[in-house]
XYZ file of C-alpha atoms in Angstrom:
627
model
C -1.326 13.364 -26.522
C -0.576 10.622 -24.418
C 2.446 9.585 -23.065
C 3.472 6.013 -24.165
C 7.363 5.850 -23.800
C 8.432 2.978 -21.721
C 11.002 4.630 -18.946
C 13.067 3.059 -16.675
C 15.349 5.068 -14.168
C 19.218 3.970 -14.140
C 19.174 2.771 -10.285
C 16.449 0.035 -11.529
C 18.476 -1.346 -13.920
C 20.597 -2.965 -11.194
C 17.629 -4.204 -9.159
C 14.347 -4.783 -9.002
C 14.282 -4.377 -13.306
C 17.995 -6.033 -13.768
C 18.944 -8.185 -16.203
C 16.401 -10.893 -15.979
C 13.982 -8.972 -14.324
C 9.823 -8.828 -15.098
C 8.982 -5.111 -14.999
C 5.305 -4.301 -15.755
C 4.257 -0.817 -17.539
C 1.153 0.566 -18.009
C -0.557 -2.856 -18.514
C 2.277 -4.980 -20.481
C 4.903 -6.976 -19.503
C 8.746 -6.758 -20.315
C 11.707 -8.840 -19.161
C 15.215 -7.369 -19.214
C 17.693 -9.129 -21.716
C 21.433 -9.654 -20.923
C 23.933 -7.438 -21.261
C 24.492 -8.541 -25.172
C 22.057 -6.145 -25.770
C 23.389 -2.900 -24.299
C 24.457 0.185 -26.487
C 28.061 0.506 -26.568
C 27.453 4.562 -25.363
C 26.963 2.632 -21.663
C 29.231 4.752 -19.274
C 32.130 3.231 -17.679
C 31.861 2.969 -13.885
C 35.229 2.748 -11.760
C 35.399 0.472 -8.668
C 38.601 -1.579 -8.426
C 38.001 -2.920 -5.322
C 34.821 -4.510 -6.241
C 36.006 -5.342 -9.698
C 38.886 -7.532 -7.678
C 36.586 -9.226 -5.611
C 33.845 -9.875 -8.503
C 36.693 -11.068 -10.790
C 35.418 -8.888 -13.829
C 37.493 -6.163 -15.837
C 35.162 -3.488 -15.189
C 31.701 -2.255 -14.520
C 28.773 -0.167 -17.129
C 26.479 1.720 -16.137
C 23.136 2.288 -18.761
C 23.398 5.884 -20.683
C 20.859 8.114 -19.073
C 18.396 10.346 -21.513
C 18.152 14.047 -20.556
C 14.809 14.812 -19.145
C 12.645 16.006 -22.194
C 14.956 14.944 -24.669
C 13.834 11.209 -25.403
C 12.102 11.598 -29.096
C 15.391 13.155 -30.265
C 18.318 11.279 -28.191
C 19.736 8.925 -30.258
C 21.303 6.988 -27.231
C 19.149 3.799 -26.374
C 19.559 1.889 -22.695
C 19.324 -1.598 -22.423
C 16.553 -3.950 -23.786
C 13.751 -4.917 -22.578
C 11.676 -7.941 -24.363
C 8.080 -8.559 -24.295
C 7.362 -11.090 -22.001
C 4.966 -13.212 -21.352
C 4.315 -14.059 -25.547
C 1.143 -15.395 -25.004
C -1.429 -12.432 -24.661
C -5.539 -12.010 -24.611
C -7.834 -9.493 -25.491
C -10.283 -8.505 -21.882
C -13.342 -8.263 -24.272
C -13.340 -11.102 -26.585
C -10.538 -13.112 -24.364
C -9.435 -14.525 -27.293
C -5.264 -15.191 -26.765
C -2.789 -14.317 -29.105
C 1.107 -15.549 -29.100
C 2.838 -12.712 -30.153
C 6.022 -12.240 -32.756
C 8.647 -9.531 -32.481
C 7.960 -8.630 -36.017
C 4.118 -7.569 -35.087
C 5.759 -4.810 -32.861
C 5.393 -1.511 -33.697
C 7.192 1.968 -32.487
C 5.344 3.716 -29.673
C 2.179 1.092 -29.747
C 0.583 -1.397 -27.664
C -0.432 -4.643 -29.024
C -4.028 -4.109 -30.135
C -7.232 -6.956 -30.703
C -7.889 -6.201 -34.272
C -11.266 -7.707 -34.101
C -12.951 -5.793 -31.081
C -14.129 -2.284 -31.613
C -11.922 0.497 -30.172
C -8.898 -1.970 -30.475
C -8.402 -2.675 -26.957
C -4.843 -2.988 -25.485
C -3.978 -6.841 -25.163
C -3.168 -8.300 -21.379
C -0.179 -10.632 -20.477
C -1.376 -14.325 -19.288
C -0.743 -14.301 -15.561
C 1.299 -17.587 -15.468
C 4.553 -18.432 -16.516
C 7.115 -21.419 -16.329
C 10.476 -21.105 -14.440
C 13.304 -23.590 -13.092
C 15.793 -23.778 -10.838
C 18.195 -23.474 -13.348
C 17.271 -19.776 -14.157
C 15.333 -21.150 -17.507
C 12.004 -18.946 -17.837
C 9.162 -19.082 -21.074
C 5.674 -19.225 -21.563
C 3.157 -22.209 -20.562
C 2.515 -24.160 -23.393
C -1.267 -23.191 -23.265
C -2.584 -25.412 -26.152
C -0.977 -28.291 -24.742
C -2.871 -27.118 -21.492
C -6.160 -26.665 -22.840
C -5.824 -30.234 -24.171
C -4.316 -31.929 -21.388
C -7.799 -33.652 -19.904
C -9.176 -34.326 -23.327
C -11.061 -37.597 -24.024
C -11.879 -37.506 -27.867
C -8.987 -38.528 -30.104
C -9.577 -35.346 -32.448
C -8.929 -33.584 -29.372
C -5.649 -35.073 -28.506
C -4.524 -35.031 -31.864
C -5.812 -31.014 -32.163
C -2.191 -28.900 -33.029
C -4.099 -25.245 -33.661
C -3.055 -22.288 -31.416
C -6.442 -20.699 -31.590
C -7.401 -20.481 -28.077
C -9.725 -18.526 -25.506
C -9.071 -17.407 -21.975
C -12.111 -17.289 -20.706
C -13.538 -16.457 -17.230
C -16.580 -17.708 -15.313
C -18.768 -15.760 -13.127
C -19.920 -18.774 -11.778
C -17.142 -20.103 -9.290
C -14.294 -18.051 -7.951
C -9.931 -18.669 -7.790
C -8.503 -20.059 -10.083
C -11.478 -22.730 -11.052
C -13.242 -19.648 -12.631
C -10.492 -19.142 -15.220
C -10.308 -21.587 -18.406
C -8.163 -22.151 -21.568
C -10.338 -23.114 -24.650
C -9.570 -24.443 -27.711
C -11.931 -22.839 -30.346
C -11.478 -25.124 -33.060
C -12.146 -28.704 -31.184
C -13.490 -27.184 -27.784
C -11.438 -28.717 -25.574
C -10.543 -26.875 -22.586
C -8.804 -26.816 -18.709
C -9.086 -24.454 -15.794
C -6.380 -23.008 -14.256
C -6.793 -24.952 -10.926
C -3.583 -26.993 -9.731
C -1.112 -24.826 -11.815
C 0.774 -23.846 -8.903
C 1.311 -27.540 -7.768
C 4.433 -29.014 -7.744
C 5.521 -31.133 -11.083
C 1.797 -30.177 -12.792
C 3.817 -29.122 -15.879
C 5.908 -32.522 -15.925
C 2.578 -34.440 -15.783
C 1.618 -32.513 -19.180
C 5.233 -34.077 -20.775
C 6.372 -30.797 -21.249
C 9.980 -30.433 -19.602
C 11.911 -27.364 -19.406
C 12.788 -25.513 -22.724
C 16.127 -24.610 -21.753
C 16.031 -20.851 -22.991
C 15.231 -17.294 -21.832
C 12.857 -14.742 -23.589
C 15.648 -12.651 -24.901
C 17.751 -15.072 -26.297
C 18.653 -14.642 -30.190
C 18.173 -16.950 -33.030
C 21.403 -18.408 -32.964
C 21.155 -19.467 -29.592
C 20.988 -23.027 -28.862
C 18.721 -23.809 -26.194
C 20.279 -25.756 -23.221
C 19.707 -29.579 -22.069
C 17.806 -28.506 -18.643
C 16.517 -31.771 -16.809
C 15.291 -29.285 -14.161
C 11.129 -29.926 -13.775
C 9.818 -25.937 -14.762
C 7.521 -24.853 -12.237
C 4.391 -23.169 -13.006
C 3.894 -19.183 -10.958
C 2.199 -16.118 -11.115
C 4.328 -13.449 -13.272
C 4.600 -11.111 -10.425
C 5.452 -13.746 -8.016
C 8.635 -12.689 -6.065
C 10.216 -16.479 -6.399
C 10.618 -15.349 -10.409
C 13.759 -13.152 -9.754
C 16.034 -13.369 -6.796
C 18.901 -11.005 -7.943
C 22.395 -11.372 -6.836
C 23.916 -7.684 -6.178
C 27.306 -6.627 -4.417
C 27.702 -3.127 -3.718
C 31.072 -1.018 -2.172
C 31.728 2.125 -1.116
C 34.603 4.404 -2.817
C 37.628 3.970 -0.459
C 41.379 5.786 -1.915
C 44.537 4.382 -0.585
C 45.244 5.683 3.047
C 48.091 7.531 1.857
C 49.540 8.602 -1.475
C 52.127 6.485 -3.111
C 55.990 6.486 -3.219
C 57.892 7.432 -5.683
C 58.626 3.423 -6.068
C 55.303 2.441 -6.338
C 54.252 5.304 -9.142
C 57.432 3.167 -10.866
C 55.646 -0.175 -10.570
C 52.410 1.253 -11.309
C 53.948 2.628 -14.794
C 55.601 -0.855 -15.565
C 52.119 -2.884 -14.545
C 50.262 -0.726 -16.850
C 52.673 -0.809 -19.619
C 50.643 -2.683 -22.841
C 53.611 -4.729 -23.048
C 53.614 -5.840 -19.451
C 50.867 -8.573 -20.312
C 53.267 -10.243 -23.483
C 56.050 -9.829 -20.907
C 54.078 -11.784 -18.072
C 52.715 -13.997 -19.600
C 55.741 -16.105 -21.194
C 58.321 -14.657 -19.264
C 60.635 -17.276 -20.747
C 59.466 -17.140 -24.323
C 62.208 -16.077 -27.024
C 60.486 -12.719 -27.036
C 60.362 -12.182 -23.660
C 64.189 -10.142 -23.101
C 62.560 -7.840 -25.739
C 59.147 -7.230 -24.014
C 61.453 -6.486 -21.018
C 63.825 -3.832 -22.840
C 60.812 -1.817 -24.375
C 59.256 -2.302 -21.043
C 62.218 -0.942 -19.537
C 62.737 1.842 -21.885
C 59.254 3.198 -21.969
C 58.878 4.113 -18.164
C 62.628 4.897 -17.873
C 63.451 2.098 -15.694
C 66.097 -0.569 -15.796
C 65.593 -4.194 -16.573
C 66.845 -5.458 -13.367
C 63.559 -3.227 -11.967
C 61.307 -4.826 -14.637
C 62.563 -8.491 -13.159
C 62.079 -7.743 -9.490
C 58.082 -6.194 -10.178
C 57.760 -9.793 -12.150
C 59.272 -11.874 -9.536
C 57.382 -10.072 -6.458
C 54.143 -10.221 -8.432
C 54.830 -13.885 -9.090
C 55.837 -13.921 -5.025
C 52.239 -12.593 -4.025
C 50.630 -14.159 -6.457
C 52.195 -17.913 -4.482
C 51.854 -16.656 -1.076
C 47.739 -16.144 -2.048
C 45.715 -18.583 -2.083
C 43.530 -18.395 -5.015
C 40.003 -17.971 -2.334
C 40.675 -15.762 0.885
C 37.953 -16.959 3.006
C 38.283 -14.195 5.010
C 38.648 -11.761 2.008
C 35.990 -9.197 2.254
C 35.455 -5.395 1.302
C 34.632 -4.320 4.690
C 37.991 -4.708 6.020
C 39.433 -1.536 3.694
C 35.705 0.247 4.767
C 36.302 -0.381 8.448
C 40.123 0.924 8.420
C 39.309 4.149 6.278
C 35.752 5.142 8.479
C 37.234 4.007 11.433
C 40.838 6.192 10.818
C 39.430 9.049 8.754
C 42.273 11.015 9.673
C 44.265 8.198 7.278
C 42.474 9.369 3.921
C 42.673 12.761 2.495
C 42.121 14.504 -0.548
C 39.572 12.264 -2.279
C 36.701 14.210 -4.037
C 34.618 10.982 -3.606
C 35.203 10.033 -0.095
C 35.391 13.000 2.544
C 34.648 12.047 6.006
C 35.698 13.586 9.414
C 35.936 12.784 13.033
C 33.315 14.586 15.068
C 31.570 13.568 18.818
C 28.956 13.266 21.185
C 29.692 16.672 22.899
C 29.099 15.318 25.943
C 31.312 16.969 28.925
C 31.651 15.888 32.812
C 28.636 18.087 33.647
C 26.553 15.466 31.414
C 23.940 13.314 33.303
C 25.206 9.905 33.494
C 23.511 8.039 31.097
C 24.932 10.238 28.591
C 28.548 9.980 29.652
C 28.030 6.133 29.735
C 26.874 7.035 26.215
C 29.990 8.904 25.508
C 32.192 6.073 26.873
C 30.322 3.691 25.016
C 30.783 5.274 21.394
C 34.112 7.004 21.337
C 33.939 6.977 18.052
C 32.245 9.279 15.695
C 32.781 10.081 11.996
C 30.254 12.083 9.598
C 30.695 11.752 5.506
C 29.976 14.733 3.944
C 30.389 12.954 0.642
C 30.551 9.076 -0.181
C 30.110 7.399 -3.441
C 28.886 3.703 -3.570
C 29.019 1.474 -6.618
C 26.560 -1.063 -6.656
C 27.091 -4.302 -9.133
C 24.465 -7.300 -10.709
C 26.532 -9.964 -10.823
C 23.426 -12.428 -11.782
C 19.979 -13.953 -10.774
C 18.540 -17.253 -9.987
C 14.780 -18.069 -10.306
C 12.117 -20.202 -8.458
C 14.731 -20.489 -5.255
C 17.655 -18.086 -4.025
C 20.837 -19.269 -4.985
C 22.410 -20.645 -1.918
C 26.449 -20.615 -2.917
C 28.429 -22.731 -4.036
C 27.397 -25.397 -2.282
C 23.528 -26.678 -1.321
C 19.924 -26.962 -2.844
C 18.635 -24.075 -4.811
C 18.497 -21.730 -7.556
C 21.475 -21.680 -9.949
C 23.075 -18.516 -10.188
C 22.847 -16.945 -14.032
C 25.561 -14.734 -15.059
C 24.241 -11.408 -16.665
C 25.708 -12.763 -20.077
C 24.191 -15.647 -20.878
C 26.169 -16.503 -24.178
C 29.996 -16.340 -22.443
C 31.492 -15.243 -19.418
C 30.701 -11.764 -18.518
C 34.315 -9.569 -18.626
C 32.433 -6.844 -17.083
C 28.939 -6.032 -14.890
C 26.466 -3.940 -15.165
C 26.589 -0.856 -12.350
C 25.366 2.144 -10.959
C 27.011 4.769 -9.107
C 25.380 6.866 -6.252
C 26.269 9.799 -4.101
C 24.972 10.574 -0.991
C 26.315 11.400 2.840
C 26.532 9.138 6.096
C 26.975 8.948 9.530
C 29.447 6.389 11.211
C 30.271 5.054 14.716
C 32.239 2.329 16.488
C 31.903 1.132 19.835
C 34.055 0.433 22.824
C 36.422 -2.969 21.646
C 36.789 -3.628 25.474
C 33.402 -2.890 26.222
C 32.154 -4.743 23.506
C 34.575 -7.972 24.476
C 33.531 -8.370 27.845
C 30.044 -7.988 26.976
C 30.595 -10.850 24.453
C 32.271 -13.085 26.713
C 28.907 -13.187 29.372
C 27.729 -17.014 29.126
C 24.141 -16.108 28.706
C 25.014 -13.809 25.738
C 27.177 -16.476 23.587
C 24.421 -19.453 24.153
C 21.981 -16.981 23.145
C 23.904 -16.300 19.854
C 24.194 -19.808 19.791
C 20.534 -20.686 19.021
C 20.455 -18.016 16.189
C 23.569 -19.528 14.670
C 21.977 -22.966 14.644
C 19.260 -21.831 12.659
C 21.894 -19.815 10.672
C 23.519 -22.858 9.967
C 20.478 -24.279 8.535
C 19.281 -22.460 6.419
C 19.263 -21.904 2.445
C 21.049 -18.760 2.982
C 23.918 -19.689 4.929
C 26.850 -18.794 2.186
C 25.537 -15.855 1.319
C 24.842 -14.261 5.548
C 27.853 -16.139 6.531
C 30.261 -13.856 3.695
C 28.692 -10.639 5.795
C 29.023 -12.353 9.220
C 32.193 -14.019 8.505
C 33.373 -17.879 9.561
C 31.562 -17.151 13.443
C 28.417 -15.259 14.243
C 29.260 -13.218 16.771
C 26.745 -11.596 19.351
C 27.989 -8.000 18.244
C 26.927 -8.684 14.325
C 23.399 -9.670 15.784
C 23.086 -6.614 18.046
C 24.445 -4.003 15.646
C 23.025 -5.386 13.054
C 19.564 -4.638 15.143
C 21.298 -1.375 16.120
C 21.681 -0.063 12.592
C 17.888 -0.706 11.916
C 16.298 1.213 14.712
C 19.010 4.011 13.688
C 17.492 4.104 10.367
C 14.272 4.364 11.843
C 15.046 7.282 14.038
C 17.053 8.980 11.401
C 13.647 8.680 9.595
C 12.090 10.677 12.096
C 14.911 13.275 13.127
C 16.569 14.207 9.624
C 13.991 14.695 6.863
C 15.319 11.336 4.652
C 12.522 8.717 4.483
C 13.820 5.347 5.686
C 13.611 3.454 2.397
C 16.578 6.918 1.110
C 18.880 5.157 4.055
C 20.897 2.407 3.729
C 23.101 0.186 5.933
C 26.930 -1.192 6.040
C 27.381 -3.293 9.467
C 31.309 -3.915 10.731
C 31.042 -6.585 12.642
C 32.572 -9.428 11.066
C 34.319 -12.343 12.444
C 37.890 -13.204 11.154
C 39.830 -16.612 11.146
C 42.009 -17.418 14.062
C 45.437 -16.662 13.005
C 44.102 -13.307 10.635
C 45.676 -10.231 11.509
C 43.080 -8.060 10.575
C 41.292 -5.643 13.662
C 37.709 -6.153 14.861
C 35.549 -4.401 13.747
C 32.319 -2.923 15.784
C 31.005 -0.073 14.299
C 27.927 0.514 11.767
C 27.910 3.091 8.738
C 24.463 5.172 8.181
C 24.163 6.709 4.733
C 22.137 7.589 1.472
C 22.526 6.560 -1.578
C 19.510 7.045 -3.612
C 20.713 7.963 -6.392
C 18.481 11.153 -6.539
C 18.994 14.558 -4.997
C 18.074 13.017 -1.571
C 21.649 12.321 -1.303
C 22.984 16.113 -1.047
C 20.202 17.063 1.664
C 22.722 17.364 4.409
C 20.047 16.339 7.021
C 22.491 12.976 8.189
C 25.733 15.519 8.343
C 23.591 17.577 10.587
C 22.176 14.822 12.919
C 25.679 13.610 13.211
C 27.067 16.671 15.126
C 26.610 17.274 18.626
C 23.795 17.213 20.581
C 21.734 15.678 17.954
C 23.599 12.416 17.879
C 23.295 11.704 21.725
C 19.513 12.853 21.685
C 19.194 10.236 18.665
C 20.648 7.275 20.085
C 18.689 7.568 23.617
C 15.676 8.090 21.922
C 16.525 4.703 19.469
C 17.269 2.872 22.540
C 13.987 3.818 23.925
C 11.514 3.194 21.029
C 13.595 -0.407 21.066
C 11.862 -1.409 24.111
C 8.400 -1.855 22.926
C 6.737 -3.294 20.309
C 2.810 -3.338 19.189
C 3.126 -6.942 18.692
C 4.537 -7.516 22.364
C 5.093 -9.898 24.088
C 4.315 -12.218 20.621
C 7.374 -10.415 19.508
C 9.512 -9.984 22.897
C 9.136 -13.825 23.619
C 9.637 -14.969 19.971
C 12.073 -17.892 19.569
C 12.036 -18.199 15.742
C 10.372 -15.123 13.310
C 10.363 -14.271 9.582
C 12.197 -16.662 6.622
C 14.006 -19.963 8.571
C 13.761 -18.255 11.862
C 16.594 -16.138 11.381
C 14.839 -13.653 13.414
C 14.184 -13.273 17.355
C 12.682 -10.354 19.097
C 12.373 -8.242 15.735
C 9.243 -7.645 13.314
C 7.581 -5.517 10.959
C 6.400 -3.295 13.651
C 9.465 -2.505 15.655
C 12.806 -3.095 13.387
C 12.315 -4.390 10.143
C 12.756 -2.075 7.325
C 12.651 -1.593 3.502
C 14.365 -4.021 1.768
C 16.442 -1.740 0.158
C 18.237 -0.628 3.299
C 19.143 -3.849 4.918
C 22.496 -5.555 3.657
C 20.932 -9.183 4.345
C 17.403 -9.146 3.520
C 15.884 -8.488 7.164
C 17.543 -11.186 8.501
C 19.604 -11.970 12.070
C 18.249 -9.208 14.115
C 17.139 -9.214 17.904
C 16.148 -6.442 20.092
C 17.255 -8.722 22.954
C 20.876 -8.081 22.535
C 19.893 -4.572 22.131
C 18.318 -3.567 25.137
C 18.120 -6.893 27.510
C 15.598 -9.032 29.266
C 15.276 -10.970 32.578
C 17.209 -14.138 30.770
C 19.953 -11.748 28.500
C 21.719 -8.874 29.238
C 21.385 -6.145 26.523
C 24.489 -4.295 25.423
C 22.928 -0.579 25.935
C 20.779 -1.975 28.655
C 22.902 0.052 31.652
C 22.615 2.921 29.542
C 18.575 2.758 28.968
C 18.141 2.055 33.141
C 19.912 4.937 33.781
C 18.346 7.389 31.591
C 14.920 6.107 32.567
C 16.042 6.705 36.172
C 16.657 10.096 35.594
C 13.395 10.934 33.542
C 12.038 9.355 36.483
C 13.749 11.588 39.311
C 13.057 14.682 36.936
C 9.211 14.316 37.175
C 9.410 13.241 40.561
C 11.224 16.956 41.408
C 8.760 18.754 39.102
């Protein structure tokens, strides 16, 4: 018996098939509905730091149906709606506008006229706009848009046929024809800008999953025709955070404060502290928490003072600050079941070669994470163009709840292991002060400021793009590529977190200078132990030397090494798919801001690891000569 169930992994409900994303399953095409369709059985995911950063109450994860129990499980996951609704028969080529009432459980749409009832196929082109709306193209209007006779222009019948001609190639071979008046038009030029505007057809202002009571938005954007599987149909906006426990246990006073704040009457008291019932709420809270009324009053005043002292939007607020503190000082964290890290070393002593001793002085901190937990959440999406942030031109961010403000976000939690290395701050600062290094980075920063991704990338790099960020980001990519050979993981199963963020001038946050490579694939690969083994001596030192040696050359050299601007918006220099780029799931910032030159150096710019690499090569030559 043919298995026709539609299956989606839990991690895929965040990306690439999260809210608004299109998924193709065995010749069918669906779009993920917004979170209003999620079942009440969705599991709660705890991540207080990420929730505070995104200003939501909590996160929820799609329920999982146990293997082999799909036919008997009562739980259901997020809803996926058939889209596009215009389908056609691959045999007779008749087009059909599909409706929800035509759906039958566990059955594909079929052509009722052709023998064998072939499965209907979705149309290739759809329309989207920068406001995030998506709809079917009005194919009836398209077929009649170049009509000359009065009868054809007045035809209102939806009896269409999608014809493919063998006489020509490309979109000229595809034609939408009306079976009634014989009006037709090829798909040539359908991807041109403003071609749908010429049909006198504006944006519908709707999403495919909207309910009957949902009113369409008034959208003034011009819709654009794109292929259903094009990369600009869906740009998900995701956020992630590693579960970092508090550095130390709370004191007795902190526990009392927490009990007061968590009291169910606390919101009633704080919402009207001068109201007629404020005194009664204060007495109830004090009695239930076994504290005095003065203590409750002091907690409220402390909350007010902290809120007044902290600006509404902290430009230096970032999740990496707490993660850097916990990873760089693993002794400060203990007793956590989801974050187990321990300090180790490269295993290099005084008898080691000079290159190895240089490496040990450059990387004084090595931490292996036997267990880490990461939470990934989907905030929304944009279409046609990525959202640039709060300002600038680009796609609008559409919330995962298109009817009202989202109080919770869809998320997924994954467990894994990792390796964290931190560089010596004194050596790194001295290298950054070199004029050639700073001037080289300023050129990249000028391209960054002119990019449509500047807001998103600045959120990772900080207000100033430091040379350490470009160098460490490149190091993380080569680290992942080398670990994929040594650790037993494929590159797509590994992820990076770069800690090289710049801070404001008056900031009290310590400087960052490290990378964390970890597994968070959401499956059994998160428990193999390969990364922890590679983080122990002598494996890690050998891995680092090998990655530096492999970063020296690329099959695209000298074009890659001499590049003055590669990839989208010229945000990369000496970095391409042959040497540095990784699968998109690995990189925090879409394979941007990469440059091998700052890692290994060239005739113009000294690389941070250039001295170590040169010493290692000289030692290799000596060994060969003596042999």
